[in-house]
CSV table of C-alpha atoms in Angstrom, one decimal:
chain,number,residue,atom,x,y,z
A,1,VAL,CA,-34.1,-14.0,-5.6
A,2,ALA,CA,-30.8,-14.2,-5.2
A,3,SER,CA,-27.8,-14.1,-7.6
A,4,GLU,CA,-26.4,-17.3,-8.1
A,5,HIS,CA,-22.8,-15.2,-6.7
A,6,ARG,CA,-23.9,-14.3,-4.0
A,7,VAL,CA,-23.1,-15.8,-0.3
A,8,PRO,CA,-23.7,-15.2,3.7
A,9,VAL,CA,-21.6,-12.2,4.0
A,10,ARG,CA,-17.8,-13.0,6.2
A,11,CYS,CA,-17.7,-10.6,8.0
A,12,PRO,CA,-19.9,-9.6,11.0
A,13,VAL,CA,-19.7,-5.5,10.7
A,14,ALA,CA,-19.6,-5.7,6.8
A,15,GLY,CA,-22.8,-4.2,4.9
A,16,PRO,CA,-25.4,-1.4,5.7
A,17,GLY,CA,-24.7,0.2,9.4
A,18,GLY,CA,-21.9,-1.3,9.6
A,19,CYS,CA,-18.2,-0.2,8.5
A,20,GLY,CA,-17.4,1.3,4.4
A,21,CYS,CA,-14.4,-0.7,4.4
A,22,CYS,CA,-16.2,-3.8,2.2
A,23,ASP,CA,-19.1,-3.6,0.2
A,24,TRP,CA,-19.3,-7.0,-1.9
A,25,GLN,CA,-18.8,-9.3,1.3
A,26,HIS,CA,-22.1,-10.7,-0.1
A,27,VAL,CA,-20.1,-11.5,-3.3
A,28,SER,CA,-18.6,-15.1,-4.1
A,29,VAL,CA,-14.9,-14.0,-5.0
A,30,ALA,CA,-15.7,-15.3,-8.8
A,31,GLY,CA,-19.1,-12.9,-9.0
A,32,GLN,CA,-16.4,-9.4,-7.6
A,33,HIS,CA,-14.2,-10.4,-10.7
A,34,GLU,CA,-16.6,-9.8,-13.5
A,35,LEU,CA,-18.3,-7.1,-11.4
A,36,LYS,CA,-15.5,-5.4,-12.0
A,37,ALA,CA,-14.4,-6.2,-15.3
A,38,ALA,CA,-18.1,-5.1,-16.5
A,39,ALA,CA,-17.1,-1.4,-14.7
A,40,VAL,CA,-13.9,-1.4,-17.0
A,41,ARG,CA,-15.8,-2.4,-19.9
A,42,GLU,CA,-18.5,-0.2,-19.6
A,43,GLN,CA,-16.3,2.3,-18.2
A,44,LEU,CA,-13.7,2.3,-21.8
A,45,GLN,CA,-16.9,2.3,-23.6
A,46,ARG,CA,-18.0,5.3,-21.8
A,47,LEU,CA,-15.1,7.7,-22.2
A,48,ALA,CA,-12.8,5.9,-24.3
A,49,GLY,CA,-15.4,4.9,-26.9
A,50,VAL,CA,-13.5,1.2,-27.5
A,51,ASP,CA,-15.3,-1.4,-26.1
A,52,VAL,CA,-12.6,-4.4,-25.5
A,53,PRO,CA,-12.9,-8.4,-23.6
A,54,ILE,CA,-12.4,-7.5,-20.3
A,55,ARG,CA,-11.1,-10.6,-17.3
A,56,VAL,CA,-10.5,-9.8,-14.0
A,57,GLU,CA,-8.2,-12.2,-12.6
A,58,PRO,CA,-7.0,-12.9,-9.2
A,59,VAL,CA,-3.6,-12.5,-7.9
A,60,PRO,CA,-1.4,-14.1,-5.9
A,61,GLY,CA,-1.2,-14.2,-2.0
A,62,ASP,CA,-4.9,-14.0,-0.6
A,63,HIS,CA,-6.9,-17.1,0.6
A,64,GLY,CA,-10.5,-17.1,-1.0
A,65,GLY,CA,-10.8,-13.0,-0.8
A,66,LEU,CA,-9.8,-13.2,2.3
A,67,GLY,CA,-6.1,-12.2,4.6
A,68,TRP,CA,-4.5,-10.0,2.3
A,69,ARG,CA,-4.0,-6.4,3.9
A,70,THR,CA,-0.4,-6.4,4.5
A,71,ARG,CA,-1.4,-2.6,6.2
A,72,VAL,CA,-4.2,-1.6,8.2
A,73,GLN,CA,-4.8,1.6,9.5
A,74,TYR,CA,-7.6,1.8,12.4
A,75,ALA,CA,-9.0,4.1,13.6
A,76,VAL,CA,-10.1,5.4,17.5
A,77,ASP,CA,-13.4,5.0,18.9
A,78,ALA,CA,-14.5,7.8,22.4
A,79,ASP,CA,-13.6,4.5,23.9
A,80,GLY,CA,-10.7,4.2,23.2
A,81,ARG,CA,-11.3,1.3,21.0
A,82,LEU,CA,-10.4,-0.1,17.4
A,83,GLY,CA,-12.1,-0.1,14.4
A,84,PHE,CA,-13.3,1.6,10.6
A,85,ARG,CA,-15.2,4.2,10.1
A,86,ARG,CA,-18.9,3.3,9.7
A,87,HIS,CA,-20.0,4.2,6.3
A,88,ARG,CA,-20.4,7.5,5.2
A,89,SER,CA,-19.4,8.3,8.3
A,90,HIS,CA,-16.9,9.5,10.7
A,91,ASP,CA,-17.9,7.4,13.6
A,92,VAL,CA,-16.3,4.4,14.4
A,93,VAL,CA,-17.2,0.8,14.4
A,94,PRO,CA,-15.3,-1.5,17.1
A,95,VAL,CA,-13.8,-4.7,15.2
A,96,GLN,CA,-11.7,-7.7,17.1
A,97,VAL,CA,-10.1,-9.4,13.7
A,98,CYS,CA,-10.6,-7.8,10.8
A,99,PRO,CA,-11.2,-11.0,7.9
A,100,ILE,CA,-9.7,-9.1,5.4
A,101,ALA,CA,-6.3,-9.0,7.1
A,102,HIS,CA,-3.5,-11.0,6.7
A,103,ALA,CA,-2.3,-13.6,9.0
A,104,GLU,CA,0.7,-11.6,10.4
A,105,VAL,CA,-1.8,-8.9,11.0
A,106,GLN,CA,-4.1,-10.6,13.3
A,107,ALA,CA,-1.7,-11.3,15.0
A,108,VAL,CA,-0.3,-7.9,16.4
A,109,PRO,CA,-2.9,-8.0,19.3
A,110,VAL,CA,-3.6,-4.4,19.0
A,111,THR,CA,-7.7,-4.5,19.1
A,112,ALA,CA,-7.1,-6.1,22.3
A,113,GLY,CA,-5.9,-2.3,24.1
A,114,ARG,CA,-8.1,1.1,24.9
A,115,TRP,CA,-6.0,3.8,22.6
A,116,GLY,CA,-7.6,6.7,24.2
A,117,GLY,CA,-5.7,10.2,22.6
A,118,ALA,CA,-4.4,8.5,19.8
A,119,GLN,CA,-6.2,10.2,16.2
A,120,GLY,CA,-5.2,6.7,14.9
A,121,VAL,CA,-3.1,3.2,14.6
A,122,ASP,CA,-2.1,1.3,12.0
A,123,VAL,CA,-0.2,-2.7,11.6
A,124,VAL,CA,2.2,-2.9,8.8
A,125,VAL,CA,3.5,-6.9,8.2
A,126,GLY,CA,6.4,-7.1,5.7
A,127,SER,CA,7.7,-10.6,3.3
A,128,GLY,CA,9.1,-12.0,6.8
A,129,PRO,CA,7.7,-13.3,9.4
A,130,ASP,CA,8.8,-11.0,12.2
A,131,ASP,CA,8.7,-8.0,10.1
A,132,ARG,CA,5.8,-6.1,12.1
A,133,VAL,CA,5.8,-3.1,12.5
A,134,VAL,CA,2.9,-0.8,14.9
A,135,VAL,CA,2.2,2.9,13.8
A,136,VAL,CA,0.4,5.4,16.4
A,137,HIS,CA,-0.6,8.8,15.4
A,138,GLY,CA,-0.3,10.4,18.5
A,139,PRO,CA,1.9,11.6,21.8
A,140,GLU,CA,5.1,9.7,22.1
A,141,ALA,CA,3.3,8.1,25.6
A,142,LEU,CA,1.1,5.6,22.9
A,143,ALA,CA,3.8,3.8,21.7
A,144,ALA,CA,4.0,2.0,25.4
A,145,ARG,CA,0.3,0.8,24.7
A,146,ALA,CA,1.9,-1.3,21.8
A,147,PRO,CA,2.1,-5.2,22.4
A,148,SER,CA,6.0,-6.7,22.5
A,149,GLY,CA,7.4,-8.3,19.7
A,150,VAL,CA,6.5,-5.2,17.3
A,151,GLY,CA,8.7,-2.3,16.2
A,152,VAL,CA,6.9,1.1,17.6
A,153,LEU,CA,6.4,4.7,15.1
A,154,VAL,CA,5.6,6.8,17.0
A,155,ASP,CA,4.0,10.0,13.8
A,156,PRO,CA,2.7,13.8,15.3
A,157,ARG,CA,0.7,13.9,12.2
A,158,SER,CA,-2.4,12.6,11.2
A,159,ARG,CA,-3.7,10.8,8.3
A,160,ASP,CA,-5.1,14.0,7.2
A,161,ARG,CA,-1.6,14.7,6.2
A,162,THR,CA,-0.2,18.6,5.8
A,163,PRO,CA,2.1,18.0,2.7
A,164,PRO,CA,5.7,17.5,2.8
A,165,GLY,CA,8.3,19.1,4.3
A,166,ASP,CA,5.4,20.7,7.0
A,167,SER,CA,5.5,18.0,9.9
A,168,PRO,CA,8.0,16.1,11.7
A,169,ALA,CA,9.0,13.0,10.6
A,170,PRO,CA,7.4,9.9,12.5
A,171,ARG,CA,9.9,8.9,15.0
A,172,ARG,CA,11.5,5.1,15.8
A,173,SER,CA,10.4,4.4,19.8
A,174,ARG,CA,11.5,0.5,19.9
A,175,GLY,CA,12.3,-1.8,17.4
A,176,ARG,CA,12.6,-1.3,13.6
A,177,GLY,CA,10.5,0.6,11.8
A,178,TRP,CA,10.6,-0.6,9.0
A,179,VAL,CA,9.8,-3.9,7.4
A,180,HIS,CA,11.8,-5.7,3.8
A,181,GLN,CA,9.5,-6.5,1.7
A,182,VAL,CA,10.6,-8.8,-1.3
A,183,VAL,CA,9.6,-8.6,-5.1
A,184,ARG,CA,10.1,-11.4,-7.7
A,185,SER,CA,9.2,-10.7,-11.2
A,186,GLY,CA,11.7,-13.5,-14.0
A,187,ASP,CA,14.6,-14.1,-13.9
A,188,TRP,CA,14.5,-10.8,-11.4
A,189,GLU,CA,14.8,-10.0,-7.5
A,190,ARG,CA,15.1,-7.5,-5.4
A,191,SER,CA,14.6,-7.0,-1.5
A,192,PHE,CA,12.9,-3.3,-0.6
A,193,ARG,CA,12.8,-1.3,2.7
A,194,VAL,CA,9.7,0.6,3.7
A,195,SER,CA,9.4,2.9,7.0
A,196,GLY,CA,6.0,1.6,8.3
A,197,ALA,CA,5.0,4.9,8.5
A,198,GLY,CA,5.4,4.0,4.3
A,199,PHE,CA,3.3,3.0,0.7
A,200,TRP,CA,3.6,-0.2,0.0
A,201,GLN,CA,0.7,-1.5,-2.5
A,202,VAL,CA,-1.2,-3.3,0.5
A,203,HIS,CA,-1.7,-7.2,-1.1
A,204,PRO,CA,1.2,-9.4,-0.8
A,205,GLY,CA,1.3,-10.2,-4.7
A,206,ALA,CA,0.1,-5.9,-6.2
A,207,ALA,CA,3.8,-5.2,-6.2
A,208,ASP,CA,4.9,-8.8,-8.7
A,209,ALA,CA,1.6,-7.8,-10.9
A,210,PHE,CA,2.7,-3.9,-10.9
A,211,VAL,CA,5.5,-4.6,-12.0
A,212,SER,CA,5.3,-7.6,-13.9
A,213,ALA,CA,2.9,-6.0,-15.9
A,214,VAL,CA,4.2,-2.6,-16.3
A,215,LEU,CA,8.3,-4.1,-17.5
A,216,GLN,CA,5.8,-6.6,-20.0
A,217,ALA,CA,4.4,-2.9,-22.0
A,218,LEU,CA,6.9,-1.4,-21.5
A,219,ASP,CA,9.8,-4.0,-22.8
A,220,PRO,CA,13.3,-1.4,-22.0
A,221,LYS,CA,15.6,-2.3,-23.4
A,222,PRO,CA,20.0,-1.8,-22.5
A,223,ASP,CA,20.8,1.5,-22.2
A,224,GLU,CA,16.9,3.7,-23.0
A,225,ARG,CA,16.0,6.0,-20.5
A,226,VAL,CA,13.2,6.0,-18.5
A,227,LEU,CA,11.0,8.6,-16.3
A,228,ASP,CA,9.9,7.1,-13.0
A,229,LEU,CA,7.0,10.0,-12.0
A,230,TYR,CA,5.3,9.7,-7.9
A,231,ALA,CA,8.2,6.7,-8.1
A,232,GLY,CA,7.2,6.0,-4.0
A,233,ALA,CA,9.8,4.1,-1.7
A,234,GLY,CA,11.8,2.9,-5.7
A,235,LEU,CA,9.9,-0.2,-6.6
A,236,PHE,CA,9.9,1.1,-10.6
A,237,ALA,CA,13.1,2.4,-10.7
A,238,ALA,CA,14.7,-0.5,-9.8
A,239,ALA,CA,13.3,-2.8,-12.0
A,240,TRP,CA,13.3,-0.5,-14.5
A,241,ALA,CA,17.7,0.8,-14.1
A,242,HIS,CA,17.6,-4.0,-13.8
A,243,ARG,CA,16.4,-3.5,-17.8
A,244,VAL,CA,18.3,-0.7,-18.4
A,245,GLY,CA,22.0,-1.7,-17.7
A,246,ARG,CA,24.1,1.1,-16.4
A,247,GLY,CA,24.7,2.0,-20.1
A,248,GLY,CA,21.1,3.5,-19.2
A,249,HIS,CA,19.7,5.9,-17.1
A,250,VAL,CA,16.6,6.1,-14.6
A,251,LEU,CA,15.7,9.6,-13.7
A,252,ALA,CA,13.0,8.8,-10.3
A,253,VAL,CA,10.8,11.8,-8.9
A,254,GLU,CA,9.2,11.9,-5.6
A,255,ALA,CA,8.1,14.8,-3.1
A,256,ASP,CA,7.3,12.6,-0.6
A,257,ASP,CA,10.2,13.2,2.5
A,258,ALA,CA,9.4,9.6,3.9
A,259,ALA,CA,9.3,8.0,0.5
A,260,VAL,CA,11.9,10.0,-1.0
A,261,ARG,CA,14.1,8.2,2.6
A,262,ASP,CA,12.8,4.9,1.4
A,263,ALA,CA,14.0,5.4,-2.2
A,264,ARG,CA,17.8,6.7,-1.3
A,265,ARG,CA,17.8,3.3,0.2
A,266,ASN,CA,16.3,0.6,-2.1
A,267,LEU,CA,18.4,3.0,-5.5
A,268,HIS,CA,21.5,2.2,-3.2
A,269,GLY,CA,23.7,0.9,-5.9
A,270,LEU,CA,22.0,1.9,-9.0
A,271,PRO,CA,24.1,4.2,-10.4
A,272,GLN,CA,21.5,4.6,-13.4
A,273,VAL,CA,18.5,6.1,-10.8
A,274,ARG,CA,19.0,9.5,-10.3
A,275,LEU,CA,16.8,10.3,-7.3
A,276,VAL,CA,14.9,13.5,-7.6
A,277,ALA,CA,12.4,14.7,-4.1
A,278,GLY,CA,10.1,17.6,-5.4
A,279,ARG,CA,6.5,17.7,-7.0
A,280,VAL,CA,6.4,16.0,-10.3
A,281,ASP,CA,5.4,19.7,-12.1
A,282,THR,CA,9.0,21.3,-11.0
A,283,VAL,CA,11.1,19.2,-11.2
A,284,LEU,CA,9.7,18.7,-14.5
A,285,ARG,CA,9.4,22.7,-15.7
A,286,ARG,CA,13.2,22.8,-14.2
A,287,ALA,CA,14.6,19.9,-16.6
A,288,GLU,CA,12.5,21.4,-19.6
A,289,ALA,CA,14.7,24.7,-19.0
C-alpha cells in the first residue's frame, strides 16, 4: 500500500539506476519534512539521550521543493555530455534539465554543448538577474564553449581540491567572475561578493535563515567579542560586527585562499573585524600562546 506521501517522481533520472542527487523525489514536500524531523529526533534520542519535539520548516526561495539550487556542479561523461554521477558510482548520467536547479541556472544552456576535456562545469547564480558565472574545471581553451552573456572562470583544479595554497587560483576568462548575494535579517541587510569558484549556501533563502537563527541563539551585545571559525566569505562575521558595533571585536578565521579573498572584500569597512588566514587549530594555538 503506497504511503499517503508518495508522489510521482518529478525528475526522469531520479531514483534507482539514476543519478545520486535526489533520493526523496518520490515523497511529497510535507512528507520529506516529517522524515527529516524523525531522523533528527532519533539522533538526539540515541546520541544525546534527549527527547524533544522537532519540526522542519520550509525555507523561502523554492517552488514546491523545486527550482532552488543556485549552484550546480555538472560532471562530464566520456562523450563530453554534462550530467550527474550515478548513485554510488563514478558513471555519469547525462541530463538536459535539472528540476531542482534555480530558473537562472536553467537559463544558462551549458548542457546543450559538449565539454570533452573538462573535469567538470559549474553554473553559479547570485541575487540579481545578471549574476551568472560558469566555472570550467579544465584547460583555458574550454572557456570558449561557455554561452554568451555570462562570466567565465577557468579553474585548473579538480573538484577533489588539493590543500589550500598548493594549486593555482581560478582565472577570470570573460566577464565577471563573481556574483552578488544579498542577505537580510531583521533590520540588517548586506550585499556579499562571492567568487563563482567560492563557497556559498546553494538555497537562496539559506543564508537569511542561518544568520537569523544564529543571531537569535547567541544574541550578541554591543562591545562583546566573537569568534567566527571557518568564516568562509564572511557571512556571520559581518552580521556579528553589526551587533557588537565599533566597540566590539570579531575574529574571523579561514584557511581557503579563495574564501579569504572574498572575505577581505566583504568585511572591508568593518574595523571591528580581524580576518586571519590560516587553519583554525593553528591560529587558536598561536592565540593561546
